[in-house]
Coordinates of C-alpha atoms and ligand atoms in Angstrom, one line a residue:
X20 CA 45.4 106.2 154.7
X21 CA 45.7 104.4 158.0
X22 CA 46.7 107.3 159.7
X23 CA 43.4 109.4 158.5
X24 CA 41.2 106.1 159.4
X25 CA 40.9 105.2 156.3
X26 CA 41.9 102.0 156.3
X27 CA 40.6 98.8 157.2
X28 CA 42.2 94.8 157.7
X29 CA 40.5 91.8 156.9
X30 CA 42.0 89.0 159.1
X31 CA 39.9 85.9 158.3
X32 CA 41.1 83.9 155.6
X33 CA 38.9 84.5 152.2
X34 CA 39.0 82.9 149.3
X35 CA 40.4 85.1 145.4
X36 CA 37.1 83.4 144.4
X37 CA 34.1 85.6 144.8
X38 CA 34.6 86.2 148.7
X39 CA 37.0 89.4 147.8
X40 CA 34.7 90.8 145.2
X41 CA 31.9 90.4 147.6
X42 CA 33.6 92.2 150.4
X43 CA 34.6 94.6 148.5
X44 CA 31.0 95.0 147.0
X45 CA 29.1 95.3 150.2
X46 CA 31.4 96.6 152.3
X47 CA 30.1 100.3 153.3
X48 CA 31.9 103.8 152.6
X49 CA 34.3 102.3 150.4
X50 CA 37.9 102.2 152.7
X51 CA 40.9 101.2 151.3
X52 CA 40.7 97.3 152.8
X53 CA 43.5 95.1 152.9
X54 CA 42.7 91.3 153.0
X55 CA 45.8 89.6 155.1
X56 CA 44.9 86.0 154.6
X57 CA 44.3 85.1 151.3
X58 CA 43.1 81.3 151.2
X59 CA 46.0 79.3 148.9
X60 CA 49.0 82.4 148.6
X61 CA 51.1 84.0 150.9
X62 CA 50.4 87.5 149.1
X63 CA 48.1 90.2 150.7
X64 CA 45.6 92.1 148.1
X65 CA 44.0 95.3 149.2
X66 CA 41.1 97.2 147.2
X67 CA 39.3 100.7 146.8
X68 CA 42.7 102.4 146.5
X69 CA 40.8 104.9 144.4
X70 CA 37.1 104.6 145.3
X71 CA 36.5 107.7 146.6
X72 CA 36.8 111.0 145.3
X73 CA 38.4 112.4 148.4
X74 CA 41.3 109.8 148.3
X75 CA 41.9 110.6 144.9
X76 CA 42.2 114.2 145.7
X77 CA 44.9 113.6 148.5
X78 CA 47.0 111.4 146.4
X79 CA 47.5 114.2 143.7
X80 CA 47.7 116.6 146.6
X81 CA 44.8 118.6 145.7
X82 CA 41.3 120.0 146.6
X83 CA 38.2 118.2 144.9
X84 CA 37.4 121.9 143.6
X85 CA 40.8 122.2 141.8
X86 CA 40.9 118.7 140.9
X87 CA 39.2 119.1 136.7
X88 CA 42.2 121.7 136.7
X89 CA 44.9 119.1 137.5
X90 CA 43.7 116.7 135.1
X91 CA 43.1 119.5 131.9
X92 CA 46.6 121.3 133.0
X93 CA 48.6 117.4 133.1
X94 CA 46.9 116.7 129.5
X95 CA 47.7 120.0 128.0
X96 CA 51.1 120.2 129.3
X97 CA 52.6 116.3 129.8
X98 CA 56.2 115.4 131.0
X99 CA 58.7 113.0 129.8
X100 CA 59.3 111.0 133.1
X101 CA 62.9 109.9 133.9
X102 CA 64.0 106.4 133.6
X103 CA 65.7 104.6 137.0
X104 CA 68.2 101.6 136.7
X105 CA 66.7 99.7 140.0
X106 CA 63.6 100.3 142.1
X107 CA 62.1 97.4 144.6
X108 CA 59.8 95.9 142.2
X109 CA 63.2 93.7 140.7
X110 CA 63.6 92.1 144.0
X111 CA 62.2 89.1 142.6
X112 CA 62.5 88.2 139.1
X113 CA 61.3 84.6 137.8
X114 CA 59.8 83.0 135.4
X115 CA 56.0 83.4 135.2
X116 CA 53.6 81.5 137.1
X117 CA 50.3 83.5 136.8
X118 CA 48.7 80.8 139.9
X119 CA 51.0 82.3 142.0
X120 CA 48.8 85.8 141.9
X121 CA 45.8 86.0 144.0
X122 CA 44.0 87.0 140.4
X123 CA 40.4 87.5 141.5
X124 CA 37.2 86.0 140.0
X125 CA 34.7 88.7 140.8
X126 CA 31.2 87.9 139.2
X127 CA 29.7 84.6 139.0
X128 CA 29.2 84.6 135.2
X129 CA 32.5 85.8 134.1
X130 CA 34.5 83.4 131.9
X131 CA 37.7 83.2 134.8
X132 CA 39.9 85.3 137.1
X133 CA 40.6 88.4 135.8
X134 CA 43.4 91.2 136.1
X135 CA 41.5 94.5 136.4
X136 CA 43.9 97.2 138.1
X137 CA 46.9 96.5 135.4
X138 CA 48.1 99.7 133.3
X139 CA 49.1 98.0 129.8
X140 CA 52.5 100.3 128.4
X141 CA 53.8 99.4 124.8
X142 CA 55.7 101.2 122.0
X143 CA 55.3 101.7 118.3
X144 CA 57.7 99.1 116.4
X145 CA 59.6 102.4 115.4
X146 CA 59.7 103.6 119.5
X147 CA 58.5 106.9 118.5
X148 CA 54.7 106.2 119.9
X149 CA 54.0 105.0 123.2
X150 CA 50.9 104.5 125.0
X151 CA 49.3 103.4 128.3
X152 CA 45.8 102.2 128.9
X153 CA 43.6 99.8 131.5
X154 CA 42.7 96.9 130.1
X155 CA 41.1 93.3 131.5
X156 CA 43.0 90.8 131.4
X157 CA 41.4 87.0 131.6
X158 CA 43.8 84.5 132.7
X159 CA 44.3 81.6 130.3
X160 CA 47.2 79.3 132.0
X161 CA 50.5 79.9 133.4
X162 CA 51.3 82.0 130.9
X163 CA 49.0 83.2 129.0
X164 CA 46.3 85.9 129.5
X165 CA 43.5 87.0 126.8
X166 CA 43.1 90.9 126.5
X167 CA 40.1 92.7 125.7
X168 CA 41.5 95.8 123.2
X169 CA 38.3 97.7 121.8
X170 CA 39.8 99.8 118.8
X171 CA 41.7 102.7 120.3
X172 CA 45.3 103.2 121.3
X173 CA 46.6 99.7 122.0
X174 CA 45.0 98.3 119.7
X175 CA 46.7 100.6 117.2
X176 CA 50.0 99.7 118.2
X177 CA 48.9 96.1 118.2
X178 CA 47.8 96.7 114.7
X179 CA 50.7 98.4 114.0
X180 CA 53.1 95.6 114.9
X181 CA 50.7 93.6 113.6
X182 CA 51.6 94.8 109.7
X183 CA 55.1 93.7 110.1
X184 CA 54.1 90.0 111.5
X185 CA 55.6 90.8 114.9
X186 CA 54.0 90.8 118.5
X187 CA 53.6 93.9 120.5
X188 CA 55.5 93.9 123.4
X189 CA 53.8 94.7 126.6
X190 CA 54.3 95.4 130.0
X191 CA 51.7 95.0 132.5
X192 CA 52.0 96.7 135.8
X193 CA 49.8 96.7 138.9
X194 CA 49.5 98.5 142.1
X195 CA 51.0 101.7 140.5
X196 CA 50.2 105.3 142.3
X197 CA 46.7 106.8 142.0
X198 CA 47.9 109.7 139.0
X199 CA 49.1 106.6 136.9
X200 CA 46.0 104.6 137.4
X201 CA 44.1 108.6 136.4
X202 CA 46.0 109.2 133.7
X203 CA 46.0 105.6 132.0
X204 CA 42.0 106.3 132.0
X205 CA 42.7 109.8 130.4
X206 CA 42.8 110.0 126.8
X207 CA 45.4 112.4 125.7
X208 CA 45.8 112.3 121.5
X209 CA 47.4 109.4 120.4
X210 CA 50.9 110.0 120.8
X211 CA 50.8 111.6 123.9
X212 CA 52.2 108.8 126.4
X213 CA 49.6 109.0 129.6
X214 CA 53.0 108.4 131.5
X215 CA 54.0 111.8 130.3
X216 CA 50.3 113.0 131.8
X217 CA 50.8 111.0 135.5
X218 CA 54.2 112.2 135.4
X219 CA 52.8 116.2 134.9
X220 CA 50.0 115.5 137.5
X221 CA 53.3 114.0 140.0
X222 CA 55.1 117.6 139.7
X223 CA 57.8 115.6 138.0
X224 CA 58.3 112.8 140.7
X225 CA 57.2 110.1 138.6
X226 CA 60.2 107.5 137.2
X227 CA 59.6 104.4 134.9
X228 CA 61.9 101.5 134.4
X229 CA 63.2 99.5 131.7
X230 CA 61.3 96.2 131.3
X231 CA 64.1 93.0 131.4
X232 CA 62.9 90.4 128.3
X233 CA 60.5 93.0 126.6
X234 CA 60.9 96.7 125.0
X235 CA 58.6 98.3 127.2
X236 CA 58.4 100.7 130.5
X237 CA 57.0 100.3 133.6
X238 CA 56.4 102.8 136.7
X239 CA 59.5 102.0 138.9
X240 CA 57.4 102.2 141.8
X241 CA 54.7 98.8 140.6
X242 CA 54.2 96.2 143.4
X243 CA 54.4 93.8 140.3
X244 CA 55.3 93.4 136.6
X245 CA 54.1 91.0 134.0
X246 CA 56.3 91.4 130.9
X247 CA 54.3 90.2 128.0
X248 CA 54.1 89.6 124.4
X249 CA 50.8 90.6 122.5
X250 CA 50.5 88.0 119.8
X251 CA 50.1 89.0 116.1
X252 CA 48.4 85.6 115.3
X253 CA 47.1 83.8 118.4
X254 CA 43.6 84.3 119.5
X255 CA 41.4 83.4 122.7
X256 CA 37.8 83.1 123.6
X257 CA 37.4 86.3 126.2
X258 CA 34.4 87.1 128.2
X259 CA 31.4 87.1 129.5
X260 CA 33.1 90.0 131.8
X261 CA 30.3 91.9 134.3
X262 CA 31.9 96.0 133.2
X263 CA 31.2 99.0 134.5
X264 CA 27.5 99.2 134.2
X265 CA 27.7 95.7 136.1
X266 CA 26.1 93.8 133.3
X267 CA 27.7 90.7 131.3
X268 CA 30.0 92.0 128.4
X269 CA 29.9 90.0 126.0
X270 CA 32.2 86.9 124.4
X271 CA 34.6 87.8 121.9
X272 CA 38.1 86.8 120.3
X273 CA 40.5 88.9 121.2
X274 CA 44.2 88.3 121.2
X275 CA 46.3 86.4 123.7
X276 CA 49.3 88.1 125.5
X277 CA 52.1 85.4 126.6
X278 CA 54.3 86.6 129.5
X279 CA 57.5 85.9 129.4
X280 CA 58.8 87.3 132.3
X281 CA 57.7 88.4 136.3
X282 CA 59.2 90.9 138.6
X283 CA 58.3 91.8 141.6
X284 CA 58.8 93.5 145.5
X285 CA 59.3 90.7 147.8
X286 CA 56.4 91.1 149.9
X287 CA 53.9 93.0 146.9
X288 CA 50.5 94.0 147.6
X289 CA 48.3 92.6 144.8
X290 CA 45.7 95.4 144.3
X291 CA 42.1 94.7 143.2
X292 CA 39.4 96.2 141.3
X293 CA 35.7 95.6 141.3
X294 CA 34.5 95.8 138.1
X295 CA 31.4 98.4 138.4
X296 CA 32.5 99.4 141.7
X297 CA 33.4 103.3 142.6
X298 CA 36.7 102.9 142.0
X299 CA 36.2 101.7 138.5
X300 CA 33.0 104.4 138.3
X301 CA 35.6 107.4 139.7
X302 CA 38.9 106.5 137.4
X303 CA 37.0 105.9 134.4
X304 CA 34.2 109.2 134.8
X305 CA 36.5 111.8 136.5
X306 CA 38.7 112.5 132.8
X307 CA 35.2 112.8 131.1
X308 CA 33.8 114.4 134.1
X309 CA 37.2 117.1 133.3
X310 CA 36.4 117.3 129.8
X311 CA 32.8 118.0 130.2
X312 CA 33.9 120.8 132.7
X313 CA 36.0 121.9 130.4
X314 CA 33.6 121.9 126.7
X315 CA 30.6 123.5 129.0
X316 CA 32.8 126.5 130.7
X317 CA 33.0 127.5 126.7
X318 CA 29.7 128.3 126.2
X319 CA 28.0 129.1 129.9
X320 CA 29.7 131.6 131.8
X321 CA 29.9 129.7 135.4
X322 CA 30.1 126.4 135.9
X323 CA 30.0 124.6 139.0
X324 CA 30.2 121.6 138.9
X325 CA 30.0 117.9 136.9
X326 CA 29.2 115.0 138.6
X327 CA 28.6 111.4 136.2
X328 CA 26.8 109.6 138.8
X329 CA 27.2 106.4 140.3
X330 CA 23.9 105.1 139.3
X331 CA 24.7 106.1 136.1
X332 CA 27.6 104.1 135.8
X333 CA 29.8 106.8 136.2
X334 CA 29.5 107.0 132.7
X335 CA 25.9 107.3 130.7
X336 CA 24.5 110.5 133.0
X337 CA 25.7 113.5 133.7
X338 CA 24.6 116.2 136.3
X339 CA 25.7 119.8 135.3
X340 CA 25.0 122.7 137.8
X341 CA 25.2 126.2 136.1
X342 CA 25.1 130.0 137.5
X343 CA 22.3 130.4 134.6
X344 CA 23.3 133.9 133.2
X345 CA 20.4 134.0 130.5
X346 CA 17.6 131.5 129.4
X347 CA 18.9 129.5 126.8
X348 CA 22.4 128.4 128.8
X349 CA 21.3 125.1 130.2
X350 CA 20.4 123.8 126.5
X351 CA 23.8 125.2 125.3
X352 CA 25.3 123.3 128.2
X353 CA 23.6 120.1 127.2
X354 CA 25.1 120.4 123.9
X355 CA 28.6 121.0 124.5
X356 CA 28.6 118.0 127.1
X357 CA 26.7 115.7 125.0
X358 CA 29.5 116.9 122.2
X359 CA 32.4 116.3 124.6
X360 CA 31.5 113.2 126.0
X361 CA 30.4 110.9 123.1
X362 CA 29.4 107.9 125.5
X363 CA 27.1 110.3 127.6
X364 CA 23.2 109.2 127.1
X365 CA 21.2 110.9 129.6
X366 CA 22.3 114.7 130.9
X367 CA 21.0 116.6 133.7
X368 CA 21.3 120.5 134.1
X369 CA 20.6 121.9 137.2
X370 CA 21.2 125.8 139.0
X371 CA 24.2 125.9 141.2
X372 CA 21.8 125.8 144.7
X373 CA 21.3 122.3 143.7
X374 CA 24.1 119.3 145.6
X375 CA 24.8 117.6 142.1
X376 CA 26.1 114.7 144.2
X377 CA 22.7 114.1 146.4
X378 CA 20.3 112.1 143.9
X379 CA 17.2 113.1 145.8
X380 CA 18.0 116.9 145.2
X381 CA 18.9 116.4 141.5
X382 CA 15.3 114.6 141.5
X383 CA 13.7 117.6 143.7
X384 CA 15.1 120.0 141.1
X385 CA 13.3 117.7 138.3
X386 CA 10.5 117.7 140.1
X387 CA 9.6 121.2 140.4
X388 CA 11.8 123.4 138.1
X389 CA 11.2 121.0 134.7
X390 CA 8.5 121.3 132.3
X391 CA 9.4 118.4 129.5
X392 CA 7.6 120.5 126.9
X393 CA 9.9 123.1 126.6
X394 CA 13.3 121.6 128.8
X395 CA 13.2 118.7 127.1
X396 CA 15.8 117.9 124.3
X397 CA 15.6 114.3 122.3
X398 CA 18.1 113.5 120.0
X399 CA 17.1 110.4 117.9
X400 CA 19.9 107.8 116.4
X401 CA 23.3 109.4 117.6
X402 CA 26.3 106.9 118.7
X403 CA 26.4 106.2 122.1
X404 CA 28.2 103.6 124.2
X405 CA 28.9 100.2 123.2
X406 CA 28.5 99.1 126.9
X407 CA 25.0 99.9 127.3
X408 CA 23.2 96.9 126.6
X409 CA 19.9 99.0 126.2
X410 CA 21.5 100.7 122.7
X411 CA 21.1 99.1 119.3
X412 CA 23.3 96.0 119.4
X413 CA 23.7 95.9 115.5
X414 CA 24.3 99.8 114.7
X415 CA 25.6 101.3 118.5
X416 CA 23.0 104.2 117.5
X417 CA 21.0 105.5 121.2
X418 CA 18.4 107.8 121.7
X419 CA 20.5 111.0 123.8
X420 CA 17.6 113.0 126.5
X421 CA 18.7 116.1 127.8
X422 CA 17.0 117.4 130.4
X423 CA 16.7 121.6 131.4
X424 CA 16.0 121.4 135.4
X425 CA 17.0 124.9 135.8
X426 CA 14.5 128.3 137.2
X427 CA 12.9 130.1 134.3
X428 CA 14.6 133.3 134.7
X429 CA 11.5 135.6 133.2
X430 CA 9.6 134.6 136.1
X431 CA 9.8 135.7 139.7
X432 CA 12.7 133.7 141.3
X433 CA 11.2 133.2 144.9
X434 CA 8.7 130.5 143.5
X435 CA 11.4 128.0 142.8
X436 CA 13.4 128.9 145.8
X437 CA 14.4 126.2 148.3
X438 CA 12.1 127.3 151.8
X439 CA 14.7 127.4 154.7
X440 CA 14.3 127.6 158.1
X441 CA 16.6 129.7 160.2
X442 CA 18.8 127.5 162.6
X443 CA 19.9 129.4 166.2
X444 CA 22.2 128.2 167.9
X445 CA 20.1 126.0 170.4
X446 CA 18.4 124.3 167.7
X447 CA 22.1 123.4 166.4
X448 CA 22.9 122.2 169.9
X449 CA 20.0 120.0 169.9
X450 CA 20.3 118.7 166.7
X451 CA 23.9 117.6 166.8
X452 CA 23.1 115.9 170.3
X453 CA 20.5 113.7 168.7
X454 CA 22.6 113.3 166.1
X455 CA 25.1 111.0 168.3
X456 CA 22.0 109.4 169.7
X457 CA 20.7 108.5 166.2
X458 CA 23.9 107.4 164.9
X459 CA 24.4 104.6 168.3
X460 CA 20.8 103.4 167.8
X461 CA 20.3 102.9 164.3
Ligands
LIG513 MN1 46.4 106.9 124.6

């Protein structure tokens, strides 16, 4: 990354409270950005590992218009990783002391520092299951963290150990490699371990370690390791937490992990993640953005792209572009994504002469290629996501809008064309000049 320029050092001393998180917030272009002085530890932290789709795109060694294909082809065909004795992350092993991490307290109504880039790995009590997922993690004491588990994989295995009175053990692993941090965000069937999915998307490169105190796995290549405990019994306030839409989630109990055990590289890197930043917006949207590919290539002919937009959390909207083959194919498409991604609320189709990744065009296409009385579909009292603080608090139920901003194709196709203007090479001449000008004055 430093080598492509796409890194960037923070030297002045800043503070794990709020000064990181606001770097990182208003910092331009998302780089990767290291912060070298941490005010009160001698660890470094560095953000936006993953914040753009371009980095995440060189770190599985691929092209951003092969990238859906990586992710379907590692969830369809997973593989076992193989299991190292030592890597660098048992350099240090000690007891836990969790003021020793430079934990981050991002927003100013969240309940504490929080852990955000860990991927959580545990087993079923028989060790048949295993499972890997992102969680937050609010820091408690020393010792203790509380973790938010909505009901999905973890917290079957939590439930699970849970029936036979016994904690889950956990362990907790940050500043892993970007396919880990992709796959953890992937859901595979339960029973499919997501280390099996970053291990397809590695080519086989990938290698996990045996945790010391707790029966659990870790990538062998972590900056850092909490080994923990999930309790069966013990319970902590946890939240308000600002998520990925970048409002306050709300306060819950939710159950407290104890960590019993640290390990570490001698010098780690402590990696953070804003909450509602890209990063979080990319690793959480591009599986769904996959499977949306994926569901909508079974009923239209061509797709060309997905994009679930920043604005839109990375999560809520969607922006389809189709090769429309026959009137009728856009509404199909809005139905298979709206069927494939349960979360989605508000779906855009466009035709593939549209940049689904420039707003302004998505809204140019709205503007003159929709008509709502016939491209508009409504779809009253469906589920939708429990992180939307606009659906029904009580029942989860939304109201889903899908929206056709494709060309008729009975009528004549030049009235919805895009007007260009040919561009000789003088004109490209001048342009890029002023370009350079523009870009030193403004
Ligand atoms: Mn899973």
């Amino acid at each position: 990354m430093e080598d492509l320029g796409e890194a960037v050092h923070v030297w002045d001393r800043v503070s794990p409270n709020f000064e990181i998180s606001a770097i990182m917030k208003f910092i331009p272009q998302s780089p990767v950005i290291f912060f070298e002085n941490v005010d009160g530890y001698n660890v470094r932290v560095v953000g936006n590992i993953c914040a753009t789709r371009r980095r995440i795109c060189l770190a599985l060694e691929t092209t951003p218009d092969k990238l859906y294909d990586v992710i379907l082809d590692a969830m369809r065909q997973p593989k076992q990783p193989k299991i190292v004795d030592d890597s660098p992350v048992k350099e240090v092993i000690e007891e836990p002391r969790l003021s020793k991490i430079p934990i981050l307290k991002h927003f100013e109504g969240d309940a504490g520092p929080y852990i955000t880039s860990a991927i959580i790995s545990a087993r079923s009590p028989d060790g048949t299951i295993e499972n890997v997922s992102v969680h937050r993690l609010l820091m408690l004491d020393e010792k203790r963290l509380a973790i938010r588990l909505v009901p999905r994989h973890l917290f079957r295995l939590w439930s699970m150990a849970k029936e036979c009175k016994r904690d889950l053990d956990v362990a907790i692993a940050i500043g892993v490699h970007p396919a880990v941090l992709l796959a953890a965000s992937c859901s595979p069937p339960f029973g499919v371990s997501e280390y099996n999915v970053a291990n397809k998307m590695l080519k086989d490169n990938f290698a996990l370690i045996k945790c010391e105190k707790v029966e659990a796995y870790a990538p062998a290549e972590s900056e850092i390791i909490l080994e923990g405990k999930i309790s069966h019994s013990e319970e902590a306030l946890e939240g308000p937490f600002a998520d990925i839409t970048g409002t306050y989630d709300a306060q819950r109990f939710q159950p407290v992990v104890e960590v019993v055990n640290v390990m570490h590289r001698e010098d780690y890197i402590y990696q953070a993640l804003l909450p509602a930043g890209p990063e979080h917006i990319l690793l959480m949207g591009l599986p769904r953005e996959a499977a949306i590919y994926d569901a909508v290539s079974r009923v239209v002919p061509s797709v060309k792209g997905v994009n679930l937009s920043i604005g839109g959390c990375g999560w809520l909207h969607a922006v389809i572009s189709i090769n429309k083959q026959t009137d009728g194919d856009a509404k199909n498409a809005l139905l298979a994504a709206f069927a494939s991604h349960p979360s989605l609320k508000h779906a855009i189709v466009v035709d593939s002469d549209i940049d689904i990744f420039n707003p302004v065009e998505v809204e140019w296409s709205i503007a003159t290629r929709f008509q709502a009385e016939e491209d508009l579909i409504i779809i009253r009292n469906a589920r939708g996501s429990t992180l939307d603080p606009s659906a029904d608090m009580e029942t989860g139920l939304t109201t889903k809008v899908g929206v056709d901003a494709t060309c008729p194709l009975k009528v004549q196709k030049g009235k919805f064309e895009k007007a260009k203007i040919p561009i000789t090479e003088k004109a490209a001449k001048v342009i890029e000049n002023l370009r350079h000008v523009c870009a030193k004055n403004f």
